[in-house]
Tab-separated table of C-alpha atoms and ligand atoms in Angstrom:
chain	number	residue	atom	x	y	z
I	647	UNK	CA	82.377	120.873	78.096
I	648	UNK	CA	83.467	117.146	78.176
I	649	UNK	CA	80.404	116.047	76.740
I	650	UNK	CA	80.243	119.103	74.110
I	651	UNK	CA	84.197	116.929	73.332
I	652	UNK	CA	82.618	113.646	73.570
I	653	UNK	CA	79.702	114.684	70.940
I	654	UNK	CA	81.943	116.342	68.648
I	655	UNK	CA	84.365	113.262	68.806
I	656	UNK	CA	81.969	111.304	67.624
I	657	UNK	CA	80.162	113.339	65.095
I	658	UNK	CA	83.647	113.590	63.244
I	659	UNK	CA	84.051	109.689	63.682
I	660	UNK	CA	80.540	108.993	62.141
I	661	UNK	CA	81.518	111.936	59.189
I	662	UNK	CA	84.748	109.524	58.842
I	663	UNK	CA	82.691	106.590	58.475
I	664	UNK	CA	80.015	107.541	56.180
I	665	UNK	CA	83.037	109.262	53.765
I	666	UNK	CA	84.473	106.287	53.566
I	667	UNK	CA	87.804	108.323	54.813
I	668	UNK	CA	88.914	105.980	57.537
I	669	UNK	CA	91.328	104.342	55.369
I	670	UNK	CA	92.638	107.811	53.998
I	671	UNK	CA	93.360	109.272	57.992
I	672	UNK	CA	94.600	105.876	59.065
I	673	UNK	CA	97.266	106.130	62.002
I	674	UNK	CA	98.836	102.974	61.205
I	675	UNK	CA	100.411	103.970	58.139
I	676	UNK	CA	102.848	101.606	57.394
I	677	UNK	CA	101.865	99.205	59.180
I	678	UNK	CA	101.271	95.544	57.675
I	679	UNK	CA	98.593	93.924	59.859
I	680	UNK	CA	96.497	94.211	62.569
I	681	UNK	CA	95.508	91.336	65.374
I	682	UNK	CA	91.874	92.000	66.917
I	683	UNK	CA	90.723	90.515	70.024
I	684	UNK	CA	87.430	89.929	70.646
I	685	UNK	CA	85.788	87.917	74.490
I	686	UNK	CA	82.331	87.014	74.077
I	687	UNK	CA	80.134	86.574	71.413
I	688	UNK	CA	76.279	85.971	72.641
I	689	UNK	CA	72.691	87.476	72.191
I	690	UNK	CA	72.611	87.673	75.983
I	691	UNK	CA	74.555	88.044	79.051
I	692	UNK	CA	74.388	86.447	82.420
I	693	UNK	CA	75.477	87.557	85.752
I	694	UNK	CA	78.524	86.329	84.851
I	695	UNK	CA	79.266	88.523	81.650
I	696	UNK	CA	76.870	91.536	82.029
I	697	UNK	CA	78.382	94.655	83.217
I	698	UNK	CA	82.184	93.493	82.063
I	699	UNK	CA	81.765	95.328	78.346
I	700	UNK	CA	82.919	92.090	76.912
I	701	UNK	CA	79.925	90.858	74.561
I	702	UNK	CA	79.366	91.802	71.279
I	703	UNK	CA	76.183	90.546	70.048
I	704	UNK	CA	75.473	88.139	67.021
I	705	UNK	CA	74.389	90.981	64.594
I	706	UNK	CA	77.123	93.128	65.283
I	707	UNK	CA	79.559	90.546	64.678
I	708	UNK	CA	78.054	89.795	61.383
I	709	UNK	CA	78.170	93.502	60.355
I	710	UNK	CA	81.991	92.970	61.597
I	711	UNK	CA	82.616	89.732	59.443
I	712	UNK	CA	81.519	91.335	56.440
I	713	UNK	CA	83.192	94.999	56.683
I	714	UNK	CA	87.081	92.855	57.436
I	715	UNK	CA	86.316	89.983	54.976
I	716	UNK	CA	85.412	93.042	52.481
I	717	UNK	CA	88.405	95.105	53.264
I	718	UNK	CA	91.283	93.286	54.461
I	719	UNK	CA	93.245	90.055	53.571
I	720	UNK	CA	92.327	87.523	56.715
I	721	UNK	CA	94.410	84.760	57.419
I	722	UNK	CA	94.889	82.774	60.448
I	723	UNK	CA	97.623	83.486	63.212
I	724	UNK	CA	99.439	80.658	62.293
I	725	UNK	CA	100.005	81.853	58.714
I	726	UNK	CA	100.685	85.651	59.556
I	727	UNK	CA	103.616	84.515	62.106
I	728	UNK	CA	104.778	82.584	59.268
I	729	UNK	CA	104.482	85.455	56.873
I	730	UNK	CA	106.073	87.874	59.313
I	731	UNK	CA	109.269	85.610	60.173
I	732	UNK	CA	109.554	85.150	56.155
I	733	UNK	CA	110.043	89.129	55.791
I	734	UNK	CA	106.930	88.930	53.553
I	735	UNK	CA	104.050	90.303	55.514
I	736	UNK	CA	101.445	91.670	52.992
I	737	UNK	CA	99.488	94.975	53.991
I	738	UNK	CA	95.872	94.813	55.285
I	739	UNK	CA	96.632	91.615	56.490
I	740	UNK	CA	94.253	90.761	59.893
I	741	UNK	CA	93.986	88.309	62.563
I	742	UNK	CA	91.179	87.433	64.687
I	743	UNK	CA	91.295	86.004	68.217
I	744	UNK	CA	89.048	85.344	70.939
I	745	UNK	CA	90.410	85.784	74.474
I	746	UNK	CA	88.935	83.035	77.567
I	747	UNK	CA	87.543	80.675	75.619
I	748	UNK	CA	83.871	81.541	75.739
I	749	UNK	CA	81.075	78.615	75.053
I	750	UNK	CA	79.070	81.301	73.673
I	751	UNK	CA	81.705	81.254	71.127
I	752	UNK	CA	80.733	77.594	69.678
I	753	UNK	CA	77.183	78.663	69.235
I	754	UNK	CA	77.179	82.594	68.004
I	755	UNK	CA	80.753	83.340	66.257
I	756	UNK	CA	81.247	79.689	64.624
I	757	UNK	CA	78.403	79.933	62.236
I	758	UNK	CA	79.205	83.741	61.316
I	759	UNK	CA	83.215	83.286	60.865
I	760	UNK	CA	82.551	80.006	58.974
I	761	UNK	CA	79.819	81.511	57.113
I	762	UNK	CA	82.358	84.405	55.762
I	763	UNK	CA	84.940	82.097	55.600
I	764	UNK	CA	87.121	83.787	58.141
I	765	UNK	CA	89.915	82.195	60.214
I	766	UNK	CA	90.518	82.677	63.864
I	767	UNK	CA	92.468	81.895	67.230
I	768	UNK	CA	91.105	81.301	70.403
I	769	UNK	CA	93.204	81.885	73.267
I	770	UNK	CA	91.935	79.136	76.713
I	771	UNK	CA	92.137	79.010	80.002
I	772	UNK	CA	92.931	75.257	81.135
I	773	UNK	CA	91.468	75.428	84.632
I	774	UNK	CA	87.916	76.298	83.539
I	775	UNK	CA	87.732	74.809	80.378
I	776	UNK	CA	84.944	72.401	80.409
I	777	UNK	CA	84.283	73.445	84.087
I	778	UNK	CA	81.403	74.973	86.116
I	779	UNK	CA	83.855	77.203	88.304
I	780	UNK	CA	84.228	80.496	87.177
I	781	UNK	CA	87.387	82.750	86.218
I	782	UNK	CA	88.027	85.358	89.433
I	783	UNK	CA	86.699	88.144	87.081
I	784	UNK	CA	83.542	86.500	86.079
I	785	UNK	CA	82.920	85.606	89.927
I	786	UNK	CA	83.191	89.669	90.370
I	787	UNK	CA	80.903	90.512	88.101
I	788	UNK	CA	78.673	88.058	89.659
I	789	UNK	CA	78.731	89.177	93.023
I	790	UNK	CA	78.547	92.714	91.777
I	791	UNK	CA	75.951	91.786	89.855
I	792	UNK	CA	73.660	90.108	92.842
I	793	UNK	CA	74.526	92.637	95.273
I	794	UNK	CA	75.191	96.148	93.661
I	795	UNK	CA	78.812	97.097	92.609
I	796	UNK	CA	78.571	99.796	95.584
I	797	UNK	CA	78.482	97.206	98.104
I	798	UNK	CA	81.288	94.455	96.514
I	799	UNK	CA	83.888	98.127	96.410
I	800	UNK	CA	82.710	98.823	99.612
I	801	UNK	CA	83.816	95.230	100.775
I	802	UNK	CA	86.994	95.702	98.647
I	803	UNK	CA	87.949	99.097	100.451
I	804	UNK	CA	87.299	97.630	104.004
I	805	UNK	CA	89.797	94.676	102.528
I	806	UNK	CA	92.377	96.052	101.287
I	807	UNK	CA	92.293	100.440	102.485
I	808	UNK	CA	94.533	101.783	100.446
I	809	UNK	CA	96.765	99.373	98.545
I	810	UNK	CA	93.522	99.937	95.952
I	811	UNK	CA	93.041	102.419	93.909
I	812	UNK	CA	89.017	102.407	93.768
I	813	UNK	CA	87.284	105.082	92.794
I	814	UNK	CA	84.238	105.851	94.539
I	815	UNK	CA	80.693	104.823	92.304
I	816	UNK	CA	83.542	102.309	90.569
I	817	UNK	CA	82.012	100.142	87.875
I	818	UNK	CA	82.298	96.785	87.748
I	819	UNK	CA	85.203	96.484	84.974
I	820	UNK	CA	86.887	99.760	87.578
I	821	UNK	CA	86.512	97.131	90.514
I	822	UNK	CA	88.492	94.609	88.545
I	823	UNK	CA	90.940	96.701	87.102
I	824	UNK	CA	91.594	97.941	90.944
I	825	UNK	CA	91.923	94.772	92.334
I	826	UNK	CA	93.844	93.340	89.080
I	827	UNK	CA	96.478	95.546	89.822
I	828	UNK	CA	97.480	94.809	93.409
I	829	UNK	CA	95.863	91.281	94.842
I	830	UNK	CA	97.339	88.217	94.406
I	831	UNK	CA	94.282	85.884	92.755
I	832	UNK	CA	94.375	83.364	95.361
I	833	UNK	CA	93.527	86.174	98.081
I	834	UNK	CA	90.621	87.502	95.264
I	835	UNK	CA	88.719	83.947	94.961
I	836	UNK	CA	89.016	84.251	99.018
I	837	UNK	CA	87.553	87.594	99.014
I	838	UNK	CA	84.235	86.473	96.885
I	839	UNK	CA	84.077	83.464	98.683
I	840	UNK	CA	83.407	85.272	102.092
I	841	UNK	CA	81.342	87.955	100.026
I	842	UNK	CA	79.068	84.758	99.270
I	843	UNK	CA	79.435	83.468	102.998
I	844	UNK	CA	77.889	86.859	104.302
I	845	UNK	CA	75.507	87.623	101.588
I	846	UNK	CA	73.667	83.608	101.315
I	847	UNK	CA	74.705	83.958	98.003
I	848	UNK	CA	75.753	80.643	96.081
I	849	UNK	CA	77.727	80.637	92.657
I	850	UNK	CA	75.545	78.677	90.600
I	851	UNK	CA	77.603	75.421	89.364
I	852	UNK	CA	75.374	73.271	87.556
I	853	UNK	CA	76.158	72.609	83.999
I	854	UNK	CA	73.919	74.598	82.669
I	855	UNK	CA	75.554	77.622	84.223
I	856	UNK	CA	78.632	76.669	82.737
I	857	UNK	CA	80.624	79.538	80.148
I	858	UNK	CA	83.083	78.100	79.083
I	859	UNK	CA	83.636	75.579	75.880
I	860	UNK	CA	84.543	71.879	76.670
I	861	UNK	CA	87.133	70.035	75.122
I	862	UNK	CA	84.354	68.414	72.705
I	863	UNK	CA	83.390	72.113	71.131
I	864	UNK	CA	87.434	72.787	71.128
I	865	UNK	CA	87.756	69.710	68.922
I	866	UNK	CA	85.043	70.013	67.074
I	867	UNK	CA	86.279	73.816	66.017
I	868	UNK	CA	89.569	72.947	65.220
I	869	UNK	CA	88.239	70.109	62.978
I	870	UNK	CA	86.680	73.435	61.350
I	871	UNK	CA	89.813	74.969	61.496
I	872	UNK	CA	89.986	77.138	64.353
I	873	UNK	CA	93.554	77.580	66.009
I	874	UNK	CA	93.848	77.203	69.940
I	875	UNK	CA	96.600	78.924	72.085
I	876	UNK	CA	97.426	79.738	75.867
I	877	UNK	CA	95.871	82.038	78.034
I	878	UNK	CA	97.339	80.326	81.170
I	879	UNK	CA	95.442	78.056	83.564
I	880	UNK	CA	93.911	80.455	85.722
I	881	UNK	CA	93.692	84.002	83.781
I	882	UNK	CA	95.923	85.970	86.573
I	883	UNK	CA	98.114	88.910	86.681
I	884	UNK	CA	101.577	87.602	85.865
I	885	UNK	CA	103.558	90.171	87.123
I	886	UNK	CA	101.983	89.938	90.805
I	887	UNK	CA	103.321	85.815	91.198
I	888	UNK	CA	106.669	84.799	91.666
I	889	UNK	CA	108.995	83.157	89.157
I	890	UNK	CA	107.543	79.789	89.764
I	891	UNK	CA	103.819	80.603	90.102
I	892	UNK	CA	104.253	82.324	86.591
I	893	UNK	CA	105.946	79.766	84.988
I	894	UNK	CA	103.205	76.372	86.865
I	895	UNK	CA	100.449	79.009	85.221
I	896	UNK	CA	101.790	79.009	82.116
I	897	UNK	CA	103.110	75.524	81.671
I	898	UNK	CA	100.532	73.738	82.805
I	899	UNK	CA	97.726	75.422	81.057
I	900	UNK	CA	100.543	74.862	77.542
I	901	UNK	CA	100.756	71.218	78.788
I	902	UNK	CA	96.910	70.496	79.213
I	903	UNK	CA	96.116	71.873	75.513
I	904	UNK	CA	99.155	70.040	74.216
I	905	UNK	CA	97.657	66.760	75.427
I	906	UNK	CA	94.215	67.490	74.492
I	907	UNK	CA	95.255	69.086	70.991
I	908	UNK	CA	98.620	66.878	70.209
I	909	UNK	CA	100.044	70.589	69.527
I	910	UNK	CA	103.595	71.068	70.400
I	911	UNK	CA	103.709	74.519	69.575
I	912	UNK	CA	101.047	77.379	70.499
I	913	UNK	CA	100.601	81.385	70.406
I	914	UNK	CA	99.872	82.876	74.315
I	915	UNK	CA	97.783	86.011	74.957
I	916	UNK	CA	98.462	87.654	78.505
I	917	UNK	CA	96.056	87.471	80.489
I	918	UNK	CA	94.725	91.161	80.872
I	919	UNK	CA	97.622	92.457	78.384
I	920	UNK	CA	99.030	95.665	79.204
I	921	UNK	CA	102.470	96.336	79.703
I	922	UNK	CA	102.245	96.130	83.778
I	923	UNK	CA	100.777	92.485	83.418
I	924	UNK	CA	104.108	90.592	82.494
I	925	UNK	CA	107.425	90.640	83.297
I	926	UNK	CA	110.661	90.231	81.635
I	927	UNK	CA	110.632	86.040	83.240
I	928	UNK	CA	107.467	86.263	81.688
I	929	UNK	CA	108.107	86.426	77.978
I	930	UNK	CA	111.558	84.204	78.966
I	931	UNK	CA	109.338	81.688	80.225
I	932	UNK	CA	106.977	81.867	77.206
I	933	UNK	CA	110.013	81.761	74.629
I	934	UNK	CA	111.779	78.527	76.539
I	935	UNK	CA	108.364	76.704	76.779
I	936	UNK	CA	107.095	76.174	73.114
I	937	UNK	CA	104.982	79.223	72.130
I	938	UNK	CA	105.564	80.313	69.030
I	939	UNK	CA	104.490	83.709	69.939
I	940	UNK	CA	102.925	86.147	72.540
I	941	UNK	CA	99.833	88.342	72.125
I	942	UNK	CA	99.704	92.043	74.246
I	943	UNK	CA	96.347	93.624	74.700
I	944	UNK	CA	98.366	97.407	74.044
I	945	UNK	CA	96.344	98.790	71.304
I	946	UNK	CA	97.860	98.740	67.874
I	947	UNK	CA	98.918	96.857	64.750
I	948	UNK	CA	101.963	95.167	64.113
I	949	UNK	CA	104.960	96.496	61.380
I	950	UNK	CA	106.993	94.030	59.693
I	951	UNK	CA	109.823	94.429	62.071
I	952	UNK	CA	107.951	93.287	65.313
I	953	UNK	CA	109.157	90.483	67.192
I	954	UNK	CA	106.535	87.593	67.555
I	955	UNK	CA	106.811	87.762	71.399
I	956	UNK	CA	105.236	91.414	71.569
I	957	UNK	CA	102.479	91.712	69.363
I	958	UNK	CA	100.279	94.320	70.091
I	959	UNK	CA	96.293	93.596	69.199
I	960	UNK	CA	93.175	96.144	68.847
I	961	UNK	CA	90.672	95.241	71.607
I	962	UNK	CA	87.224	95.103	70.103
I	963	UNK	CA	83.726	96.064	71.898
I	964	UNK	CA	79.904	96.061	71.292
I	965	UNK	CA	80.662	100.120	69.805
I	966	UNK	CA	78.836	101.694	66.512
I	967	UNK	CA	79.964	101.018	63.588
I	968	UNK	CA	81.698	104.319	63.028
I	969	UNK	CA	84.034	103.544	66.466
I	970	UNK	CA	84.255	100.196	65.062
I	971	UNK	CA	85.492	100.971	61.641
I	972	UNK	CA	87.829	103.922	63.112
I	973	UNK	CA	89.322	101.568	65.762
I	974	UNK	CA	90.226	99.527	62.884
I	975	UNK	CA	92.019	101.839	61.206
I	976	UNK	CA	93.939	103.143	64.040
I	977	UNK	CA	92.120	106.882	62.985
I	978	UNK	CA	92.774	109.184	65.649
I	979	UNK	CA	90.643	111.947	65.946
I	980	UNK	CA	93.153	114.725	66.856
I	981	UNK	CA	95.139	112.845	63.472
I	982	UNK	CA	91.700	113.639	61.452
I	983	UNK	CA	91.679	117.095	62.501
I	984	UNK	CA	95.149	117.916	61.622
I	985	UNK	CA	94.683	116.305	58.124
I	986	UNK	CA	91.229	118.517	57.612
I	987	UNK	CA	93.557	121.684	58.836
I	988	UNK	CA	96.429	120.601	56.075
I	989	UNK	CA	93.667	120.163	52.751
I	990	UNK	CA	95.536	122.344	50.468
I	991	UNK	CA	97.192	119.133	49.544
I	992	UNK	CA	95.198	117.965	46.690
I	993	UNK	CA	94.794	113.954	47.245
I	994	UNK	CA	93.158	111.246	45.362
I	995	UNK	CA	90.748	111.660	48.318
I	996	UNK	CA	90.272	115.509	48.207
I	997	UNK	CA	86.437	115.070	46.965
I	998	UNK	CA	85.452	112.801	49.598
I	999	UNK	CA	87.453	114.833	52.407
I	1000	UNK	CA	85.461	118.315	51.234
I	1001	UNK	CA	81.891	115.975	51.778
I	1002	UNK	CA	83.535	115.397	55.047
I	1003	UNK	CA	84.317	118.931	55.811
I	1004	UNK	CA	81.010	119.523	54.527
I	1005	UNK	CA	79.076	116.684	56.829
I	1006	UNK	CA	81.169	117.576	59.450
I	1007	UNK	CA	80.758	121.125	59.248
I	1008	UNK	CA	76.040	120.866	58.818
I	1009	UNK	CA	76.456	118.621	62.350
I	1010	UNK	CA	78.486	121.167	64.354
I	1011	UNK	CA	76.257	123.559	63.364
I	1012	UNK	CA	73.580	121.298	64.195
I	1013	UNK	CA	74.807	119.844	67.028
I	1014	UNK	CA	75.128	124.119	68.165
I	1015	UNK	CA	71.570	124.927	67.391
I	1016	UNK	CA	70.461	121.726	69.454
I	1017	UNK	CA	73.237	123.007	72.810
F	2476	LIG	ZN1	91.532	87.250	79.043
């Protein structure tokens, strides 16, 4: 039945897409702009990247560039905080940002966004920047990578029992998320490097292997205009340190950019974004240490009325373009179908939502005939 769901999900979505409706069944009416954040941009991934869901390849991105510099109004980060402390936020306004600071980044996104002409943010983490050691997450996917995700859980569960919530046949990103939520990163980079120590397995450090930019592609984008901000030193779990660890993680890493960048002011992303990742000290110690603003990864788009310390952004993945375009929008299916149920209501769009009843309705019935 799920999958009978799933397929009729995404039949409606591509119906939305090719009717041009997503605009029309938006669920972020009234809002006035939308932040998205985007990891990695590359043609390939390496042990490092593949299995986290975090790449979205060079022709995608293009197809991206040119749908948002096509339909919406966007400006840099620095401009839309400026806009939305002013009172005058114009709609279909969008920001783009780049969590972790990927060197892929320099090489695959740089032409594309300079090639459309689009502004964007890139959010760094000082402690790897330039660097051949690896972000704890990265280092999982590794190991996962080299010897099976089965065996680094398995590992995991002997660890830790049950302070983890790890499903059994977890996925790599499921592994993360697991240990994300209840181990303190220092005891994580412990737990690969013993995984390493048993398995003869060596984290590659040459500079070759390194995935990160340096601080000579940093400077060179901003000379382009690219905007940097904070992602902390270390890309940890805020709400799992104490006072002090959260606030030597977040100054430092604003510190280090400040004397690389001569910025006195930055925006900060969370690391990991969701609600359970930060604290109340957290945004305090954001607020009292120069940041101009702080970046959630809750999905959604931000009203004139936000504050700039809780802005919510749309996480974007390698998807087709209807989930793309509908994720956009903020369309939500269950939204769609209420608005199909409620068509008595002539609209300006009336035509185009009957060719979606209509395309909707030919791949049911053809999505029946094939069940
Ligand atoms: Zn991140």
């Amino acid at each position: 039945m799920a999958s009978i769901r799933h397929l009729i999900r995404g039949t409606l979505r591509t119906a939305i897409y090719y009717t041009g409706l997503a605009q029309t069944l938006s669920g972020y009416k009234g809002a006035q702009a939308r932040i998205l954040v985007y990891h990695n941009i590359a043609p390939v991934e390496d042990d490092f990247m593949r299995g986290l869901d975090m790449t979205v390849s060079p022709d995608v991105f293009e197809d991206h560039a040119r749908y948002l510099s096509e339909n919406f109004r966007v400006v840099s980060l620095r401009q839309m905080l400026g806009e939305l402390r002013s009172g005058n936020l114009p709609e279909r306004t969008l920001v783009i940002t780049f969590d972790d600071g990927y060197r892929d980044l320099y090489h695959y996104a740089l032409p594309i966004l300079r090639e459309h002409n689009l502004p964007a943010t890139i959010f760094l983490n000082t402690a790897v920047v330039g660097a051949t050691d690896k972000l704890w997450p990265n280092k999982i996917a590794y190991v996962a990578n080299k010897l099976g995700a089965s065996r680094v859980a398995y590992q995991a569960r002997r660890q830790w029992g049950k302070r983890l919530h790890l499903p059994y046949g977890a996925n790599i990103p499921e592994i993360i998320w697991a240990l994300n939520e209840r181990v303190h990163p220092r005891e994580i980079h412990d737990f690969v490097d013993a995984l390493c120590r048993d398995h003869h397995l060596t984290l590659p450090d040459e500079n070759s292997s390194r995935i990160y930019l340096d601080w000579a592609e940093i400077t060179s984008m901003r000379s382009a205009g690219f905007e940097f901000g904070n992602h902390t030193h270390d890309h940890v779990n805020l709400a799992l340190l104490s006072e002090q660890e959260q606030e030597e993680q977040i100054v430092k890493a604003k510190e280090i950019i400040s004397q690389h960048l001569g910025l006195h002011e930055m925006p900060f992303a969370y690391p990991f974004g969701q609600e359970e990742h930060f604290t109340v000290v957290t945004r305090q110690i954001i607020k009292q240490s120069g940041h101009n603003s702080a970046l959630e990864a809750i999905a959604g788009p931000v009203f004139a009325e936000d504050s700039p310390y809780a802005l919510k952004r749309i996480d974007i993945r390698e998807t087709p373009p209807s989930l793309f375009v509908t994720n956009v929008h903020g369309v939500s299916i269950k939204h769609a179908l209420s608005s199909l149920k409620n068509r008595g209501n002539p609209t300006k769009s009336s035509a185009r939502l009957t060719a979606l009843v209509g395309t909707f309705g030919s791949l049911v019935t053809w999505l029946s005939c094939g069940i």
